[in-house]
Amino acid sequence: MSPSSKTGSAAPRGAGGGSRSGLLDLVRLFASFDIVAYHTGGALGDGSMFRLGIGMEIFLLMSGVSVGLHSGERPLRPFLAERARRYLTPFAFWWVVYAALLSFSALRHEQPAFSWFEPSMIWRGSYYHLWFMPVALGVCVAVEALRLASRNVPSRVFVAVVLLLSPLLFHAGPALRPHVSIGVYEWVWAIPAVPISVAFCRIIALPRTPRWPLAMLCFAGAVALSGLAVWYVDRDTFPLRFAVGAFLIGLGFAVSYPSNALLFRIRTMTAGIFLCHPLVIRGVLRFIEPLPIALIAAIIWVLAACLTLVLQRTRLARFAGAPPETAAPVARHKPSHAVSA
């Protein structure tokens, strides 16, 4: 969600020559705002707004789908090395930035500079949202491994197996939460994204017949119903968030909606917005706290977007988030949509 290659000013085109679905860009925009609003509410001690918090699930699924669509473009080792660079380079940079911020805050309160540090922060990040970067990288590696291991399995069989196992995958999070630490739970939380992402890629690679959008919607709807059923039993928002996220992504692929230069530009900024928005929250929240929470979240999102845009135009561009994928994915039947991590 710092382009290393030119992105251009126009929306990219899919492999089949058609324009990228703008609805996917809108879903990505919604996800980035949802994350900002969720963390803004947390900073204000108000959990009433966007309590669902599905932005992380949407970003995680999009990352997994992106791997499945683009993994055939280059040999495995360079591809995985490039993925590691996309996620770990921004992670390391912002780890240092937020560590410096926490140390400065500790010194202001006459505490030891590293009183905030815990050993798990080495891989989880120095701030509450950075854990997503290594977890997303792990999902990318797992998606590629599952894609290679299942390449001889017919698509219909693979998708059916994923749907049959989805209730178990969704139940794993609530069942294991009381028994694992938060650092382990973050990885358990990401497990459903792996098979669901590969199944999405299998459907995307099918021939684009008039029934193809219906097949995509049926799969996304079935995953959503599975998540809703587990949520109803467990009363845990873990499966519900994945259910809504998977349905929105399936809808984005199935429904044709033209993209434009503005949506494409925002898409290139969402990863940077995710990485820097806590910095904006700490910097400006006390000045705008009397405003309605929805307006506060909107202001913080816009300021984070501006900061990302500034970073993308400097030598720090590679730290402003993973660059978008502009190349068309390699697929047997050339899908007309593309999605970026």
mmCIF file of N, CA and C in Angstrom, residues 119-240:
data_model
loop_
_atom_site.group_PDB
_atom_site.id
_atom_site.type_symbol
_atom_site.label_atom_id
_atom_site.label_comp_id
_atom_site.label_asym_id
_atom_site.label_seq_id
_atom_site.Cartn_x
_atom_site.Cartn_y
_atom_site.Cartn_z
ATOM 1 N N PRO A 119 12.287 -6.980 23.378
ATOM 2 C CA PRO A 119 12.989 -7.791 22.370
ATOM 3 C C PRO A 119 12.148 -8.128 21.147
ATOM 4 N N SER A 120 10.835 -8.347 21.333
ATOM 5 C CA SER A 120 9.991 -8.707 20.189
ATOM 6 C C SER A 120 9.866 -7.580 19.175
ATOM 7 N N MET A 121 10.207 -6.359 19.583
ATOM 8 C CA MET A 121 10.134 -5.232 18.657
ATOM 9 C C MET A 121 11.162 -5.336 17.538
ATOM 10 N N ILE A 122 12.162 -6.185 17.703
ATOM 11 C CA ILE A 122 13.165 -6.351 16.651
ATOM 12 C C ILE A 122 12.497 -6.821 15.374
ATOM 13 N N TRP A 123 11.547 -7.735 15.482
ATOM 14 C CA TRP A 123 10.862 -8.224 14.278
ATOM 15 C C TRP A 123 9.424 -7.712 14.159
ATOM 16 N N ARG A 124 8.860 -7.181 15.253
ATOM 17 C CA ARG A 124 7.496 -6.666 15.190
ATOM 18 C C ARG A 124 7.450 -5.186 14.860
ATOM 19 N N GLY A 125 8.574 -4.502 15.008
ATOM 20 C CA GLY A 125 8.576 -3.075 14.756
ATOM 21 C C GLY A 125 8.539 -2.281 16.038
ATOM 22 N N SER A 126 9.004 -1.064 15.965
ATOM 23 C CA SER A 126 9.071 -0.212 17.145
ATOM 24 C C SER A 126 7.763 0.518 17.419
ATOM 25 N N TYR A 127 6.782 0.387 16.508
ATOM 26 C CA TYR A 127 5.503 1.064 16.717
ATOM 27 C C TYR A 127 4.378 0.087 16.415
ATOM 28 N N TYR A 128 3.162 0.436 16.828
ATOM 29 C CA TYR A 128 2.088 -0.546 16.885
ATOM 30 C C TYR A 128 1.622 -1.070 15.537
ATOM 31 N N HIS A 129 1.948 -0.425 14.430
ATOM 32 C CA HIS A 129 1.437 -0.865 13.129
ATOM 33 C C HIS A 129 2.494 -1.524 12.248
ATOM 34 N N LEU A 130 3.772 -1.420 12.607
ATOM 35 C CA LEU A 130 4.840 -1.894 11.725
ATOM 36 C C LEU A 130 4.902 -3.414 11.619
ATOM 37 N N TRP A 131 4.303 -4.132 12.554
ATOM 38 C CA TRP A 131 4.305 -5.593 12.482
ATOM 39 C C TRP A 131 3.738 -6.094 11.161
ATOM 40 N N PHE A 132 2.877 -5.297 10.531
ATOM 41 C CA PHE A 132 2.220 -5.741 9.300
ATOM 42 C C PHE A 132 3.221 -6.017 8.187
ATOM 43 N N MET A 133 4.325 -5.268 8.133
ATOM 44 C CA MET A 133 5.264 -5.405 7.022
ATOM 45 C C MET A 133 5.926 -6.785 6.982
ATOM 46 N N PRO A 134 6.568 -7.267 8.063
ATOM 47 C CA PRO A 134 7.128 -8.626 7.996
ATOM 48 C C PRO A 134 6.064 -9.704 7.854
ATOM 49 N N VAL A 135 4.885 -9.496 8.450
ATOM 50 C CA VAL A 135 3.815 -10.483 8.300
ATOM 51 C C VAL A 135 3.360 -10.556 6.847
ATOM 52 N N ALA A 136 3.205 -9.397 6.194
ATOM 53 C CA ALA A 136 2.813 -9.384 4.779
ATOM 54 C C ALA A 136 3.869 -10.055 3.913
ATOM 55 N N LEU A 137 5.140 -9.842 4.238
ATOM 56 C CA LEU A 137 6.206 -10.523 3.501
ATOM 57 C C LEU A 137 6.104 -12.034 3.693
ATOM 58 N N GLY A 138 5.832 -12.472 4.909
ATOM 59 C CA GLY A 138 5.649 -13.899 5.155
ATOM 60 C C GLY A 138 4.495 -14.472 4.355
ATOM 61 N N VAL A 139 3.407 -13.712 4.243
ATOM 62 C CA VAL A 139 2.271 -14.152 3.430
ATOM 63 C C VAL A 139 2.673 -14.265 1.965
ATOM 64 N N CYS A 140 3.454 -13.308 1.475
ATOM 65 C CA CYS A 140 3.912 -13.360 0.082
ATOM 66 C C CYS A 140 4.716 -14.631 -0.185
ATOM 67 N N VAL A 141 5.619 -14.969 0.721
ATOM 68 C CA VAL A 141 6.427 -16.184 0.559
ATOM 69 C C VAL A 141 5.536 -17.422 0.622
ATOM 70 N N ALA A 142 4.583 -17.443 1.560
ATOM 71 C CA ALA A 142 3.695 -18.596 1.697
ATOM 72 C C ALA A 142 2.790 -18.750 0.479
ATOM 73 N N VAL A 143 2.311 -17.633 -0.070
ATOM 74 C CA VAL A 143 1.474 -17.688 -1.276
ATOM 75 C C VAL A 143 2.249 -18.287 -2.439
ATOM 76 N N GLU A 144 3.490 -17.847 -2.613
ATOM 77 C CA GLU A 144 4.306 -18.387 -3.701
ATOM 78 C C GLU A 144 4.576 -19.873 -3.492
ATOM 79 N N ALA A 145 4.840 -20.278 -2.251
ATOM 80 C CA ALA A 145 5.078 -21.695 -1.970
ATOM 81 C C ALA A 145 3.831 -22.530 -2.254
ATOM 82 N N LEU A 146 2.667 -22.044 -1.831
ATOM 83 C CA LEU A 146 1.424 -22.774 -2.080
ATOM 84 C C LEU A 146 1.097 -22.803 -3.564
ATOM 85 N N ARG A 147 1.363 -21.721 -4.256
ATOM 86 C CA ARG A 147 1.108 -21.683 -5.704
ATOM 87 C C ARG A 147 1.940 -22.735 -6.431
ATOM 88 N N LEU A 148 3.208 -22.852 -6.065
ATOM 89 C CA LEU A 148 4.078 -23.834 -6.709
ATOM 90 C C LEU A 148 3.686 -25.262 -6.323
ATOM 91 N N ALA A 149 3.335 -25.455 -5.049
ATOM 92 C CA ALA A 149 2.990 -26.802 -4.589
ATOM 93 C C ALA A 149 1.683 -27.302 -5.191
ATOM 94 N N SER A 150 0.781 -26.385 -5.532
ATOM 95 C CA SER A 150 -0.550 -26.780 -6.020
ATOM 96 C C SER A 150 -0.728 -26.539 -7.514
ATOM 97 N N ARG A 151 0.351 -26.302 -8.238
ATOM 98 C CA ARG A 151 0.201 -25.921 -9.646
ATOM 99 C C ARG A 151 -0.395 -27.039 -10.502
ATOM 100 N N ASN A 152 -0.303 -28.281 -10.056
ATOM 101 C CA ASN A 152 -0.873 -29.393 -10.824
ATOM 102 C C ASN A 152 -2.296 -29.739 -10.389
ATOM 103 N N VAL A 153 -2.804 -29.038 -9.383
ATOM 104 C CA VAL A 153 -4.174 -29.272 -8.921
ATOM 105 C C VAL A 153 -5.128 -28.445 -9.776
ATOM 106 N N PRO A 154 -6.184 -29.047 -10.339
ATOM 107 C CA PRO A 154 -7.139 -28.265 -11.140
ATOM 108 C C PRO A 154 -7.721 -27.104 -10.338
ATOM 109 N N SER A 155 -7.971 -26.000 -11.020
ATOM 110 C CA SER A 155 -8.439 -24.788 -10.337
ATOM 111 C C SER A 155 -9.742 -25.022 -9.589
ATOM 112 N N ARG A 156 -10.685 -25.735 -10.217
ATOM 113 C CA ARG A 156 -11.967 -25.965 -9.554
ATOM 114 C C ARG A 156 -11.785 -26.766 -8.264
ATOM 115 N N VAL A 157 -10.905 -27.749 -8.302
ATOM 116 C CA VAL A 157 -10.653 -28.555 -7.105
ATOM 117 C C VAL A 157 -10.000 -27.707 -6.018
ATOM 118 N N PHE A 158 -9.019 -26.900 -6.412
ATOM 119 C CA PHE A 158 -8.317 -26.073 -5.427
ATOM 120 C C PHE A 158 -9.275 -25.084 -4.773
ATOM 121 N N VAL A 159 -10.086 -24.403 -5.579
ATOM 122 C CA VAL A 159 -11.027 -23.421 -5.033
ATOM 123 C C VAL A 159 -12.032 -24.105 -4.113
ATOM 124 N N ALA A 160 -12.515 -25.286 -4.500
ATOM 125 C CA ALA A 160 -13.473 -26.009 -3.662
ATOM 126 C C ALA A 160 -12.855 -26.397 -2.320
ATOM 127 N N VAL A 161 -11.598 -26.839 -2.345
ATOM 128 C CA VAL A 161 -10.915 -27.211 -1.101
ATOM 129 C C VAL A 161 -10.752 -25.993 -0.191
ATOM 130 N N VAL A 162 -10.395 -24.848 -0.777
ATOM 131 C CA VAL A 162 -10.248 -23.625 0.016
ATOM 132 C C VAL A 162 -11.567 -23.258 0.680
ATOM 133 N N LEU A 163 -12.667 -23.361 -0.059
ATOM 134 C CA LEU A 163 -13.973 -23.035 0.513
ATOM 135 C C LEU A 163 -14.345 -24.007 1.633
ATOM 136 N N LEU A 164 -14.018 -25.284 1.456
ATOM 137 C CA LEU A 164 -14.327 -26.269 2.493
ATOM 138 C C LEU A 164 -13.506 -26.036 3.761
ATOM 139 N N LEU A 165 -12.262 -25.601 3.584
ATOM 140 C CA LEU A 165 -11.379 -25.397 4.735
ATOM 141 C C LEU A 165 -11.514 -24.007 5.354
ATOM 142 N N SER A 166 -12.186 -23.088 4.673
ATOM 143 C CA SER A 166 -12.238 -21.704 5.166
ATOM 144 C C SER A 166 -12.842 -21.580 6.566
ATOM 145 N N PRO A 167 -13.895 -22.319 6.929
ATOM 146 C CA PRO A 167 -14.374 -22.195 8.317
ATOM 147 C C PRO A 167 -13.308 -22.571 9.344
ATOM 148 N N LEU A 168 -12.535 -23.624 9.041
ATOM 149 C CA LEU A 168 -11.470 -24.029 9.959
ATOM 150 C C LEU A 168 -10.389 -22.960 10.046
ATOM 151 N N LEU A 169 -10.038 -22.369 8.895
ATOM 152 C CA LEU A 169 -9.019 -21.319 8.881
ATOM 153 C C LEU A 169 -9.485 -20.101 9.673
ATOM 154 N N PHE A 170 -10.751 -19.741 9.510
ATOM 155 C CA PHE A 170 -11.279 -18.585 10.230
ATOM 156 C C PHE A 170 -11.408 -18.859 11.726
ATOM 157 N N HIS A 171 -11.676 -20.106 12.086
ATOM 158 C CA HIS A 171 -11.832 -20.451 13.500
ATOM 159 C C HIS A 171 -10.492 -20.510 14.225
ATOM 160 N N ALA A 172 -9.396 -20.696 13.466
ATOM 161 C CA ALA A 172 -8.079 -20.855 14.093
ATOM 162 C C ALA A 172 -7.687 -19.628 14.903
ATOM 163 N N GLY A 173 -7.969 -18.439 14.370
ATOM 164 C CA GLY A 173 -7.597 -17.214 15.076
ATOM 165 C C GLY A 173 -8.240 -17.089 16.443
ATOM 166 N N PRO A 174 -9.600 -17.104 16.510
ATOM 167 C CA PRO A 174 -10.243 -17.010 17.826
ATOM 168 C C PRO A 174 -9.873 -18.152 18.765
ATOM 169 N N ALA A 175 -9.649 -19.362 18.212
ATOM 170 C CA ALA A 175 -9.342 -20.506 19.066
ATOM 171 C C ALA A 175 -7.955 -20.404 19.686
ATOM 172 N N LEU A 176 -6.995 -19.874 18.931
ATOM 173 C CA LEU A 176 -5.614 -19.825 19.413
ATOM 174 C C LEU A 176 -5.279 -18.538 20.163
ATOM 175 N N ARG A 177 -6.105 -17.521 20.026
ATOM 176 C CA ARG A 177 -5.777 -16.222 20.635
ATOM 177 C C ARG A 177 -5.467 -16.315 22.124
ATOM 178 N N PRO A 178 -6.256 -17.045 22.935
ATOM 179 C CA PRO A 178 -5.942 -17.074 24.380
ATOM 180 C C PRO A 178 -4.653 -17.815 24.715
ATOM 181 N N HIS A 179 -4.101 -18.575 23.773
ATOM 182 C CA HIS A 179 -2.987 -19.465 24.080
ATOM 183 C C HIS A 179 -1.657 -19.007 23.493
ATOM 184 N N VAL A 180 -1.641 -17.912 22.757
ATOM 185 C CA VAL A 180 -0.399 -17.461 22.120
ATOM 186 C C VAL A 180 -0.176 -15.992 22.455
ATOM 187 N N SER A 181 1.066 -15.570 22.326
ATOM 188 C CA SER A 181 1.398 -14.165 22.547
ATOM 189 C C SER A 181 0.935 -13.338 21.359
ATOM 190 N N ILE A 182 0.902 -12.024 21.526
ATOM 191 C CA ILE A 182 0.445 -11.148 20.457
ATOM 192 C C ILE A 182 1.346 -11.252 19.237
ATOM 193 N N GLY A 183 2.650 -11.451 19.453
ATOM 194 C CA GLY A 183 3.569 -11.570 18.330
ATOM 195 C C GLY A 183 3.313 -12.801 17.489
ATOM 196 N N VAL A 184 2.894 -13.901 18.133
ATOM 197 C CA VAL A 184 2.545 -15.127 17.407
ATOM 198 C C VAL A 184 1.161 -14.997 16.786
ATOM 199 N N TYR A 185 0.239 -14.354 17.498
ATOM 200 C CA TYR A 185 -1.130 -14.227 16.995
ATOM 201 C C TYR A 185 -1.176 -13.448 15.691
ATOM 202 N N GLU A 186 -0.302 -12.481 15.523
ATOM 203 C CA GLU A 186 -0.290 -11.712 14.278
ATOM 204 C C GLU A 186 -0.032 -12.605 13.070
ATOM 205 N N TRP A 187 0.789 -13.635 13.254
ATOM 206 C CA TRP A 187 1.050 -14.580 12.163
ATOM 207 C C TRP A 187 -0.115 -15.540 11.993
ATOM 208 N N VAL A 188 -0.737 -15.957 13.096
ATOM 209 C CA VAL A 188 -1.929 -16.803 13.001
ATOM 210 C C VAL A 188 -3.043 -16.048 12.291
ATOM 211 N N TRP A 189 -3.177 -14.772 12.603
ATOM 212 C CA TRP A 189 -4.191 -13.923 11.971
ATOM 213 C C TRP A 189 -4.059 -13.927 10.458
ATOM 214 N N ALA A 190 -2.840 -14.018 9.937
ATOM 215 C CA ALA A 190 -2.602 -13.906 8.500
ATOM 216 C C ALA A 190 -2.811 -15.209 7.747
ATOM 217 N N ILE A 191 -2.972 -16.330 8.430
ATOM 218 C CA ILE A 191 -3.038 -17.630 7.753
ATOM 219 C C ILE A 191 -4.136 -17.695 6.692
ATOM 220 N N PRO A 192 -5.383 -17.252 6.958
ATOM 221 C CA PRO A 192 -6.418 -17.379 5.923
ATOM 222 C C PRO A 192 -6.092 -16.652 4.626
ATOM 223 N N ALA A 193 -5.259 -15.623 4.690
ATOM 224 C CA ALA A 193 -4.956 -14.850 3.485
ATOM 225 C C ALA A 193 -4.208 -15.672 2.449
ATOM 226 N N VAL A 194 -3.473 -16.693 2.873
ATOM 227 C CA VAL A 194 -2.632 -17.457 1.935
ATOM 228 C C VAL A 194 -3.476 -18.277 0.963
ATOM 229 N N PRO A 195 -4.303 -19.228 1.420
ATOM 230 C CA PRO A 195 -5.100 -19.988 0.445
ATOM 231 C C PRO A 195 -6.142 -19.148 -0.275
ATOM 232 N N ILE A 196 -6.724 -18.159 0.410
ATOM 233 C CA ILE A 196 -7.720 -17.315 -0.247
ATOM 234 C C ILE A 196 -7.086 -16.524 -1.383
ATOM 235 N N SER A 197 -5.884 -16.006 -1.178
ATOM 236 C CA SER A 197 -5.197 -15.250 -2.230
ATOM 237 C C SER A 197 -4.900 -16.130 -3.440
ATOM 238 N N VAL A 198 -4.417 -17.347 -3.196
ATOM 239 C CA VAL A 198 -4.113 -18.258 -4.310
ATOM 240 C C VAL A 198 -5.394 -18.628 -5.051
ATOM 241 N N ALA A 199 -6.486 -18.836 -4.315
ATOM 242 C CA ALA A 199 -7.759 -19.145 -4.967
ATOM 243 C C ALA A 199 -8.233 -17.976 -5.820
ATOM 244 N N PHE A 200 -8.086 -16.756 -5.323
ATOM 245 C CA PHE A 200 -8.418 -15.580 -6.133
ATOM 246 C C PHE A 200 -7.627 -15.599 -7.439
ATOM 247 N N CYS A 201 -6.337 -15.888 -7.348
ATOM 248 C CA CYS A 201 -5.488 -15.902 -8.545
ATOM 249 C C CYS A 201 -5.917 -16.992 -9.516
ATOM 250 N N ARG A 202 -6.334 -18.142 -8.996
ATOM 251 C CA ARG A 202 -6.819 -19.213 -9.865
ATOM 252 C C ARG A 202 -8.045 -18.754 -10.653
ATOM 253 N N ILE A 203 -8.955 -18.061 -9.993
ATOM 254 C CA ILE A 203 -10.166 -17.592 -10.674
ATOM 255 C C ILE A 203 -9.831 -16.484 -11.668
ATOM 256 N N ILE A 204 -8.925 -15.590 -11.290
ATOM 257 C CA ILE A 204 -8.524 -14.508 -12.194
ATOM 258 C C ILE A 204 -7.924 -15.067 -13.478
ATOM 259 N N ALA A 205 -7.226 -16.199 -13.388
ATOM 260 C CA ALA A 205 -6.559 -16.787 -14.551
ATOM 261 C C ALA A 205 -7.503 -17.559 -15.461
ATOM 262 N N LEU A 206 -8.769 -17.730 -15.065
ATOM 263 C CA LEU A 206 -9.716 -18.451 -15.906
ATOM 264 C C LEU A 206 -10.077 -17.625 -17.138
ATOM 265 N N PRO A 207 -10.543 -18.284 -18.217
ATOM 266 C CA PRO A 207 -10.965 -17.536 -19.415
ATOM 267 C C PRO A 207 -12.071 -16.540 -19.078
ATOM 268 N N ARG A 208 -12.027 -15.378 -19.707
ATOM 269 C CA ARG A 208 -12.995 -14.322 -19.417
ATOM 270 C C ARG A 208 -14.274 -14.518 -20.227
ATOM 271 N N THR A 209 -15.051 -15.493 -19.806
ATOM 272 C CA THR A 209 -16.356 -15.726 -20.409
ATOM 273 C C THR A 209 -17.373 -14.799 -19.745
ATOM 274 N N PRO A 210 -18.594 -14.692 -20.306
ATOM 275 C CA PRO A 210 -19.613 -13.853 -19.655
ATOM 276 C C PRO A 210 -19.934 -14.287 -18.227
ATOM 277 N N ARG A 211 -19.644 -15.553 -17.896
ATOM 278 C CA ARG A 211 -19.945 -16.033 -16.551
ATOM 279 C C ARG A 211 -18.793 -15.815 -15.569
ATOM 280 N N TRP A 212 -17.662 -15.297 -16.067
ATOM 281 C CA TRP A 212 -16.509 -15.139 -15.180
ATOM 282 C C TRP A 212 -16.789 -14.218 -13.992
ATOM 283 N N PRO A 213 -17.405 -13.030 -14.194
ATOM 284 C CA PRO A 213 -17.686 -12.177 -13.021
ATOM 285 C C PRO A 213 -18.549 -12.882 -11.979
ATOM 286 N N LEU A 214 -19.502 -13.708 -12.460
ATOM 287 C CA LEU A 214 -20.360 -14.430 -11.517
ATOM 288 C C LEU A 214 -19.548 -15.432 -10.705
ATOM 289 N N ALA A 215 -18.589 -16.101 -11.362
ATOM 290 C CA ALA A 215 -17.737 -17.049 -10.641
ATOM 291 C C ALA A 215 -16.923 -16.341 -9.565
ATOM 292 N N MET A 216 -16.384 -15.165 -9.899
ATOM 293 C CA MET A 216 -15.614 -14.400 -8.916
ATOM 294 C C MET A 216 -16.490 -13.975 -7.746
ATOM 295 N N LEU A 217 -17.687 -13.484 -8.044
ATOM 296 C CA LEU A 217 -18.593 -13.046 -6.980
ATOM 297 C C LEU A 217 -19.058 -14.223 -6.129
ATOM 298 N N CYS A 218 -19.284 -15.372 -6.757
ATOM 299 C CA CYS A 218 -19.708 -16.549 -5.990
ATOM 300 C C CYS A 218 -18.620 -16.982 -5.016
ATOM 301 N N PHE A 219 -17.368 -16.983 -5.476
ATOM 302 C CA PHE A 219 -16.281 -17.361 -4.569
ATOM 303 C C PHE A 219 -16.151 -16.358 -3.429
ATOM 304 N N ALA A 220 -16.122 -15.062 -3.769
ATOM 305 C CA ALA A 220 -15.992 -14.039 -2.729
ATOM 306 C C ALA A 220 -17.168 -14.091 -1.766
ATOM 307 N N GLY A 221 -18.375 -14.310 -2.306
ATOM 308 C CA GLY A 221 -19.546 -14.407 -1.449
ATOM 309 C C GLY A 221 -19.510 -15.625 -0.550
ATOM 310 N N ALA A 222 -19.019 -16.757 -1.080
ATOM 311 C CA ALA A 222 -18.922 -17.970 -0.267
ATOM 312 C C ALA A 222 -17.920 -17.795 0.868
ATOM 313 N N VAL A 223 -16.777 -17.149 0.574
ATOM 314 C CA VAL A 223 -15.797 -16.865 1.627
ATOM 315 C C VAL A 223 -16.410 -15.946 2.680
ATOM 316 N N ALA A 224 -17.155 -14.939 2.212
ATOM 317 C CA ALA A 224 -17.786 -14.006 3.142
ATOM 318 C C ALA A 224 -18.805 -14.716 4.030
ATOM 319 N N LEU A 225 -19.623 -15.586 3.442
ATOM 320 C CA LEU A 225 -20.612 -16.322 4.236
ATOM 321 C C LEU A 225 -19.941 -17.243 5.248
ATOM 322 N N SER A 226 -18.833 -17.854 4.838
ATOM 323 C CA SER A 226 -18.085 -18.702 5.770
ATOM 324 C C SER A 226 -17.575 -17.891 6.956
ATOM 325 N N GLY A 227 -17.017 -16.714 6.661
ATOM 326 C CA GLY A 227 -16.542 -15.852 7.736
ATOM 327 C C GLY A 227 -17.662 -15.381 8.644
ATOM 328 N N LEU A 228 -18.817 -15.057 8.053
ATOM 329 C CA LEU A 228 -19.962 -14.622 8.851
ATOM 330 C C LEU A 228 -20.458 -15.744 9.759
ATOM 331 N N ALA A 229 -20.460 -16.972 9.240
ATOM 332 C CA ALA A 229 -20.914 -18.103 10.046
ATOM 333 C C ALA A 229 -19.998 -18.331 11.245
ATOM 334 N N VAL A 230 -18.683 -18.270 11.015
ATOM 335 C CA VAL A 230 -17.738 -18.456 12.122
ATOM 336 C C VAL A 230 -17.856 -17.307 13.113
ATOM 337 N N TRP A 231 -18.045 -16.094 12.607
ATOM 338 C CA TRP A 231 -18.234 -14.945 13.500
ATOM 339 C C TRP A 231 -19.476 -15.126 14.368
ATOM 340 N N TYR A 232 -20.552 -15.638 13.783
ATOM 341 C CA TYR A 232 -21.794 -15.841 14.527
ATOM 342 C C TYR A 232 -21.595 -16.844 15.660
ATOM 343 N N VAL A 233 -20.761 -17.860 15.415
ATOM 344 C CA VAL A 233 -20.513 -18.887 16.429
ATOM 345 C C VAL A 233 -19.523 -18.394 17.477
ATOM 346 N N ASP A 234 -18.409 -17.812 17.019
ATOM 347 C CA ASP A 234 -17.331 -17.423 17.935
ATOM 348 C C ASP A 234 -17.501 -16.027 18.518
ATOM 349 N N ARG A 235 -18.312 -15.191 17.866
ATOM 350 C CA ARG A 235 -18.466 -13.793 18.286
ATOM 351 C C ARG A 235 -17.123 -13.082 18.335
ATOM 352 N N ASP A 236 -16.293 -13.354 17.356
ATOM 353 C CA ASP A 236 -14.984 -12.722 17.243
ATOM 354 C C ASP A 236 -14.924 -12.031 15.891
ATOM 355 N N THR A 237 -14.449 -10.792 15.854
ATOM 356 C CA THR A 237 -14.433 -10.044 14.592
ATOM 357 C C THR A 237 -13.346 -10.509 13.637
ATOM 358 N N PHE A 238 -12.455 -11.397 14.081
ATOM 359 C CA PHE A 238 -11.385 -11.906 13.215
ATOM 360 C C PHE A 238 -11.931 -12.458 11.895
ATOM 361 N N PRO A 239 -12.857 -13.440 11.887
ATOM 362 C CA PRO A 239 -13.366 -13.939 10.608
ATOM 363 C C PRO A 239 -14.236 -12.935 9.877
ATOM 364 N N LEU A 240 -14.940 -12.083 10.622
ATOM 365 C CA LEU A 240 -15.814 -11.106 9.985
ATOM 366 C C LEU A 240 -15.017 -10.109 9.161
#
